[in-house]
C-alpha cells in the first residue's frame, strides 16, 4: 500500500553544481516546490544542476513536466542537468514508461552525478 509522505525540496551549491534534493512524494501539489528550485538553479549560473531523487518515493507526470522544462532551459543555456538516484522503483518506472529516460542524463548516485 502506498503511503504519501510530504515532499521536501532543498537546494545548495556543492562542487560547482547547483544541487536540488527532493525527498518524499512529488505530485501535482508539491511540484511547484521542485519548479521553484529548478528556476533558482537556472538563475544560479552554475555550470551543472543535479536533481537528487534518491529519497523520492513517488513522482507523477506533473514532476516529469517540471523536469522536462528544466532540461530544456538548461539546454538553451548550454548547461548540464543531471538527475541522480538511486531511483525508487516508481520513479524509475515513470522515466521508462514515458520514454523520457533517454532525454535526461541519469546518474546512479550523487558521486556519479557530480562527476558526469
JSON list of C-alpha atoms in Angstrom, two decimals:
[
{"chain": "A", "resi": 1, "resn": "UNK", "atom": "CA", "xyz": [0.00, 0.00, 0.00]},
{"chain": "A", "resi": 2, "resn": "UNK", "atom": "CA", "xyz": [1.29, 3.45, -0.95]},
{"chain": "A", "resi": 3, "resn": "UNK", "atom": "CA", "xyz": [1.77, 5.94, 1.88]},
{"chain": "A", "resi": 4, "resn": "UNK", "atom": "CA", "xyz": [2.06, 9.59, 0.84]},
{"chain": "A", "resi": 5, "resn": "UNK", "atom": "CA", "xyz": [4.97, 11.35, 2.52]},
{"chain": "A", "resi": 6, "resn": "UNK", "atom": "CA", "xyz": [5.17, 15.15, 2.31]},
{"chain": "A", "resi": 7, "resn": "UNK", "atom": "CA", "xyz": [7.73, 16.39, -0.20]},
{"chain": "A", "resi": 8, "resn": "UNK", "atom": "CA", "xyz": [10.71, 18.39, 0.96]},
{"chain": "A", "resi": 9, "resn": "UNK", "atom": "CA", "xyz": [12.83, 20.22, -1.59]},
{"chain": "A", "resi": 10, "resn": "UNK", "atom": "CA", "xyz": [16.13, 21.83, -0.65]},
{"chain": "A", "resi": 11, "resn": "UNK", "atom": "CA", "xyz": [18.99, 23.30, -2.64]},
{"chain": "A", "resi": 12, "resn": "UNK", "atom": "CA", "xyz": [22.63, 24.17, -2.17]},
{"chain": "A", "resi": 13, "resn": "UNK", "atom": "CA", "xyz": [25.80, 24.67, -4.20]},
{"chain": "A", "resi": 14, "resn": "UNK", "atom": "CA", "xyz": [28.19, 21.71, -3.99]},
{"chain": "A", "resi": 15, "resn": "UNK", "atom": "CA", "xyz": [31.33, 21.05, -6.05]},
{"chain": "A", "resi": 16, "resn": "UNK", "atom": "CA", "xyz": [30.44, 23.84, -8.51]},
{"chain": "A", "resi": 17, "resn": "UNK", "atom": "CA", "xyz": [26.98, 22.31, -9.05]},
{"chain": "A", "resi": 18, "resn": "UNK", "atom": "CA", "xyz": [23.58, 23.61, -8.01]},
{"chain": "A", "resi": 19, "resn": "UNK", "atom": "CA", "xyz": [22.09, 20.61, -6.20]},
{"chain": "A", "resi": 20, "resn": "UNK", "atom": "CA", "xyz": [18.35, 20.21, -5.72]},
{"chain": "A", "resi": 21, "resn": "UNK", "atom": "CA", "xyz": [17.46, 17.46, -3.23]},
{"chain": "A", "resi": 22, "resn": "UNK", "atom": "CA", "xyz": [13.97, 16.03, -3.11]},
{"chain": "A", "resi": 23, "resn": "UNK", "atom": "CA", "xyz": [12.56, 13.68, -0.51]},
{"chain": "A", "resi": 24, "resn": "UNK", "atom": "CA", "xyz": [9.09, 12.28, -0.09]},
{"chain": "A", "resi": 25, "resn": "UNK", "atom": "CA", "xyz": [6.26, 12.15, -2.61]},
{"chain": "A", "resi": 26, "resn": "UNK", "atom": "CA", "xyz": [6.26, 14.55, -5.53]},
{"chain": "A", "resi": 27, "resn": "UNK", "atom": "CA", "xyz": [2.90, 15.14, -7.16]},
{"chain": "A", "resi": 28, "resn": "UNK", "atom": "CA", "xyz": [0.69, 17.91, -8.51]},
{"chain": "A", "resi": 29, "resn": "UNK", "atom": "CA", "xyz": [0.53, 19.63, -5.11]},
{"chain": "A", "resi": 30, "resn": "UNK", "atom": "CA", "xyz": [4.27, 19.59, -4.42]},
{"chain": "A", "resi": 31, "resn": "UNK", "atom": "CA", "xyz": [5.60, 20.03, -7.98]},
{"chain": "A", "resi": 32, "resn": "UNK", "atom": "CA", "xyz": [5.76, 23.84, -7.53]},
{"chain": "A", "resi": 33, "resn": "UNK", "atom": "CA", "xyz": [8.47, 23.28, -4.88]},
{"chain": "A", "resi": 34, "resn": "UNK", "atom": "CA", "xyz": [10.61, 21.50, -7.46]},
{"chain": "A", "resi": 35, "resn": "UNK", "atom": "CA", "xyz": [9.73, 24.06, -10.12]},
{"chain": "A", "resi": 36, "resn": "UNK", "atom": "CA", "xyz": [10.89, 26.90, -7.85]},
{"chain": "A", "resi": 37, "resn": "UNK", "atom": "CA", "xyz": [14.18, 25.13, -7.06]},
{"chain": "A", "resi": 38, "resn": "UNK", "atom": "CA", "xyz": [14.80, 24.45, -10.75]},
{"chain": "A", "resi": 39, "resn": "UNK", "atom": "CA", "xyz": [14.18, 28.13, -11.54]},
{"chain": "A", "resi": 40, "resn": "UNK", "atom": "CA", "xyz": [16.77, 29.08, -8.91]},
{"chain": "A", "resi": 41, "resn": "UNK", "atom": "CA", "xyz": [19.17, 26.60, -10.50]},
{"chain": "A", "resi": 42, "resn": "UNK", "atom": "CA", "xyz": [18.63, 28.17, -13.92]},
{"chain": "A", "resi": 43, "resn": "UNK", "atom": "CA", "xyz": [19.40, 31.60, -12.48]},
{"chain": "A", "resi": 44, "resn": "UNK", "atom": "CA", "xyz": [22.39, 30.42, -10.45]},
{"chain": "A", "resi": 45, "resn": "UNK", "atom": "CA", "xyz": [24.90, 30.39, -13.28]},
{"chain": "A", "resi": 46, "resn": "UNK", "atom": "CA", "xyz": [26.38, 27.12, -12.00]},
{"chain": "A", "resi": 47, "resn": "UNK", "atom": "CA", "xyz": [27.68, 25.03, -14.91]},
{"chain": "A", "resi": 48, "resn": "UNK", "atom": "CA", "xyz": [25.69, 21.98, -13.76]},
{"chain": "A", "resi": 49, "resn": "UNK", "atom": "CA", "xyz": [22.47, 21.28, -11.92]},
{"chain": "A", "resi": 50, "resn": "UNK", "atom": "CA", "xyz": [21.91, 17.97, -10.17]},
{"chain": "A", "resi": 51, "resn": "UNK", "atom": "CA", "xyz": [18.41, 16.95, -9.13]},
{"chain": "A", "resi": 52, "resn": "UNK", "atom": "CA", "xyz": [18.80, 14.27, -6.45]},
{"chain": "A", "resi": 53, "resn": "UNK", "atom": "CA", "xyz": [15.75, 12.00, -6.43]},
{"chain": "A", "resi": 54, "resn": "UNK", "atom": "CA", "xyz": [17.33, 9.26, -4.31]},
{"chain": "A", "resi": 55, "resn": "UNK", "atom": "CA", "xyz": [14.92, 9.92, -1.42]},
{"chain": "A", "resi": 56, "resn": "UNK", "atom": "CA", "xyz": [11.86, 10.44, -3.63]},
{"chain": "A", "resi": 57, "resn": "UNK", "atom": "CA", "xyz": [9.39, 7.59, -3.16]},
{"chain": "A", "resi": 58, "resn": "UNK", "atom": "CA", "xyz": [6.76, 8.79, -5.65]},
{"chain": "A", "resi": 59, "resn": "UNK", "atom": "CA", "xyz": [6.69, 11.07, -8.69]},
{"chain": "A", "resi": 60, "resn": "UNK", "atom": "CA", "xyz": [3.94, 11.64, -11.23]},
{"chain": "A", "resi": 61, "resn": "UNK", "atom": "CA", "xyz": [3.69, 13.18, -14.67]},
{"chain": "A", "resi": 62, "resn": "UNK", "atom": "CA", "xyz": [3.48, 16.69, -13.21]},
{"chain": "A", "resi": 63, "resn": "UNK", "atom": "CA", "xyz": [7.00, 16.26, -11.88]},
{"chain": "A", "resi": 64, "resn": "UNK", "atom": "CA", "xyz": [8.14, 14.90, -15.21]},
{"chain": "A", "resi": 65, "resn": "UNK", "atom": "CA", "xyz": [6.79, 18.04, -16.86]},
{"chain": "A", "resi": 66, "resn": "UNK", "atom": "CA", "xyz": [8.82, 20.21, -14.44]},
{"chain": "A", "resi": 67, "resn": "UNK", "atom": "CA", "xyz": [11.99, 18.22, -15.13]},
{"chain": "A", "resi": 68, "resn": "UNK", "atom": "CA", "xyz": [11.48, 18.36, -18.89]},
{"chain": "A", "resi": 69, "resn": "UNK", "atom": "CA", "xyz": [11.02, 22.15, -18.74]},
{"chain": "A", "resi": 70, "resn": "UNK", "atom": "CA", "xyz": [14.17, 22.46, -16.61]},
{"chain": "A", "resi": 71, "resn": "UNK", "atom": "CA", "xyz": [16.08, 20.25, -19.07]},
{"chain": "A", "resi": 72, "resn": "UNK", "atom": "CA", "xyz": [15.03, 22.47, -22.00]},
{"chain": "A", "resi": 73, "resn": "UNK", "atom": "CA", "xyz": [16.01, 25.63, -20.10]},
{"chain": "A", "resi": 74, "resn": "UNK", "atom": "CA", "xyz": [19.41, 24.20, -19.22]},
{"chain": "A", "resi": 75, "resn": "UNK", "atom": "CA", "xyz": [19.95, 23.09, -22.81]},
{"chain": "A", "resi": 76, "resn": "UNK", "atom": "CA", "xyz": [19.17, 26.62, -24.06]},
{"chain": "A", "resi": 77, "resn": "UNK", "atom": "CA", "xyz": [21.74, 27.97, -21.61]},
{"chain": "A", "resi": 78, "resn": "UNK", "atom": "CA", "xyz": [24.25, 25.30, -22.66]},
{"chain": "A", "resi": 79, "resn": "UNK", "atom": "CA", "xyz": [24.35, 23.97, -19.12]},
{"chain": "A", "resi": 80, "resn": "UNK", "atom": "CA", "xyz": [24.05, 20.41, -17.90]},
{"chain": "A", "resi": 81, "resn": "UNK", "atom": "CA", "xyz": [21.15, 18.96, -15.90]},
{"chain": "A", "resi": 82, "resn": "UNK", "atom": "CA", "xyz": [21.70, 15.57, -14.27]},
{"chain": "A", "resi": 83, "resn": "UNK", "atom": "CA", "xyz": [19.02, 13.58, -12.45]},
{"chain": "A", "resi": 84, "resn": "UNK", "atom": "CA", "xyz": [20.51, 11.39, -9.72]},
{"chain": "A", "resi": 85, "resn": "UNK", "atom": "CA", "xyz": [19.35, 8.24, -7.98]},
{"chain": "A", "resi": 86, "resn": "UNK", "atom": "CA", "xyz": [19.41, 5.54, -6.92]},
{"chain": "A", "resi": 87, "resn": "UNK", "atom": "CA", "xyz": [15.80, 5.68, -8.07]},
{"chain": "A", "resi": 88, "resn": "UNK", "atom": "CA", "xyz": [12.84, 4.21, -6.26]},
{"chain": "A", "resi": 89, "resn": "UNK", "atom": "CA", "xyz": [11.05, 1.68, -8.49]},
{"chain": "A", "resi": 90, "resn": "UNK", "atom": "CA", "xyz": [8.10, 4.06, -9.01]},
{"chain": "A", "resi": 91, "resn": "UNK", "atom": "CA", "xyz": [10.36, 6.91, -10.09]},
{"chain": "A", "resi": 92, "resn": "UNK", "atom": "CA", "xyz": [12.38, 4.69, -12.46]},
{"chain": "A", "resi": 93, "resn": "UNK", "atom": "CA", "xyz": [9.14, 3.40, -13.97]},
{"chain": "A", "resi": 94, "resn": "UNK", "atom": "CA", "xyz": [7.99, 7.00, -14.64]},
{"chain": "A", "resi": 95, "resn": "UNK", "atom": "CA", "xyz": [11.04, 7.59, -16.84]},
{"chain": "A", "resi": 96, "resn": "UNK", "atom": "CA", "xyz": [10.83, 4.19, -18.53]},
{"chain": "A", "resi": 97, "resn": "UNK", "atom": "CA", "xyz": [7.09, 4.09, -19.27]},
{"chain": "A", "resi": 98, "resn": "UNK", "atom": "CA", "xyz": [7.02, 7.63, -20.65]},
{"chain": "A", "resi": 99, "resn": "UNK", "atom": "CA", "xyz": [10.06, 7.05, -22.82]},
{"chain": "A", "resi": 100, "resn": "UNK", "atom": "CA", "xyz": [11.85, 10.06, -21.33]},
{"chain": "A", "resi": 101, "resn": "UNK", "atom": "CA", "xyz": [14.80, 8.27, -19.72]},
{"chain": "A", "resi": 102, "resn": "UNK", "atom": "CA", "xyz": [16.92, 9.00, -22.80]},
{"chain": "A", "resi": 103, "resn": "UNK", "atom": "CA", "xyz": [16.07, 12.69, -22.68]},
{"chain": "A", "resi": 104, "resn": "UNK", "atom": "CA", "xyz": [17.89, 13.13, -19.36]},
{"chain": "A", "resi": 105, "resn": "UNK", "atom": "CA", "xyz": [21.35, 12.43, -18.11]},
{"chain": "A", "resi": 106, "resn": "UNK", "atom": "CA", "xyz": [20.55, 9.92, -15.37]},
{"chain": "A", "resi": 107, "resn": "UNK", "atom": "CA", "xyz": [23.17, 9.02, -12.78]},
{"chain": "A", "resi": 108, "resn": "UNK", "atom": "CA", "xyz": [23.03, 6.06, -10.41]},
{"chain": "A", "resi": 109, "resn": "UNK", "atom": "CA", "xyz": [24.16, 8.16, -7.45]},
{"chain": "A", "resi": 110, "resn": "UNK", "atom": "CA", "xyz": [25.34, 11.62, -6.38]},
{"chain": "A", "resi": 111, "resn": "UNK", "atom": "CA", "xyz": [29.08, 10.99, -6.89]},
{"chain": "A", "resi": 112, "resn": "UNK", "atom": "CA", "xyz": [28.31, 9.88, -10.44]},
{"chain": "A", "resi": 113, "resn": "UNK", "atom": "CA", "xyz": [26.07, 12.91, -11.00]},
{"chain": "A", "resi": 114, "resn": "UNK", "atom": "CA", "xyz": [28.67, 15.36, -9.75]},
{"chain": "A", "resi": 115, "resn": "UNK", "atom": "CA", "xyz": [31.37, 13.74, -11.87]},
{"chain": "A", "resi": 116, "resn": "UNK", "atom": "CA", "xyz": [29.41, 13.18, -15.08]}
]
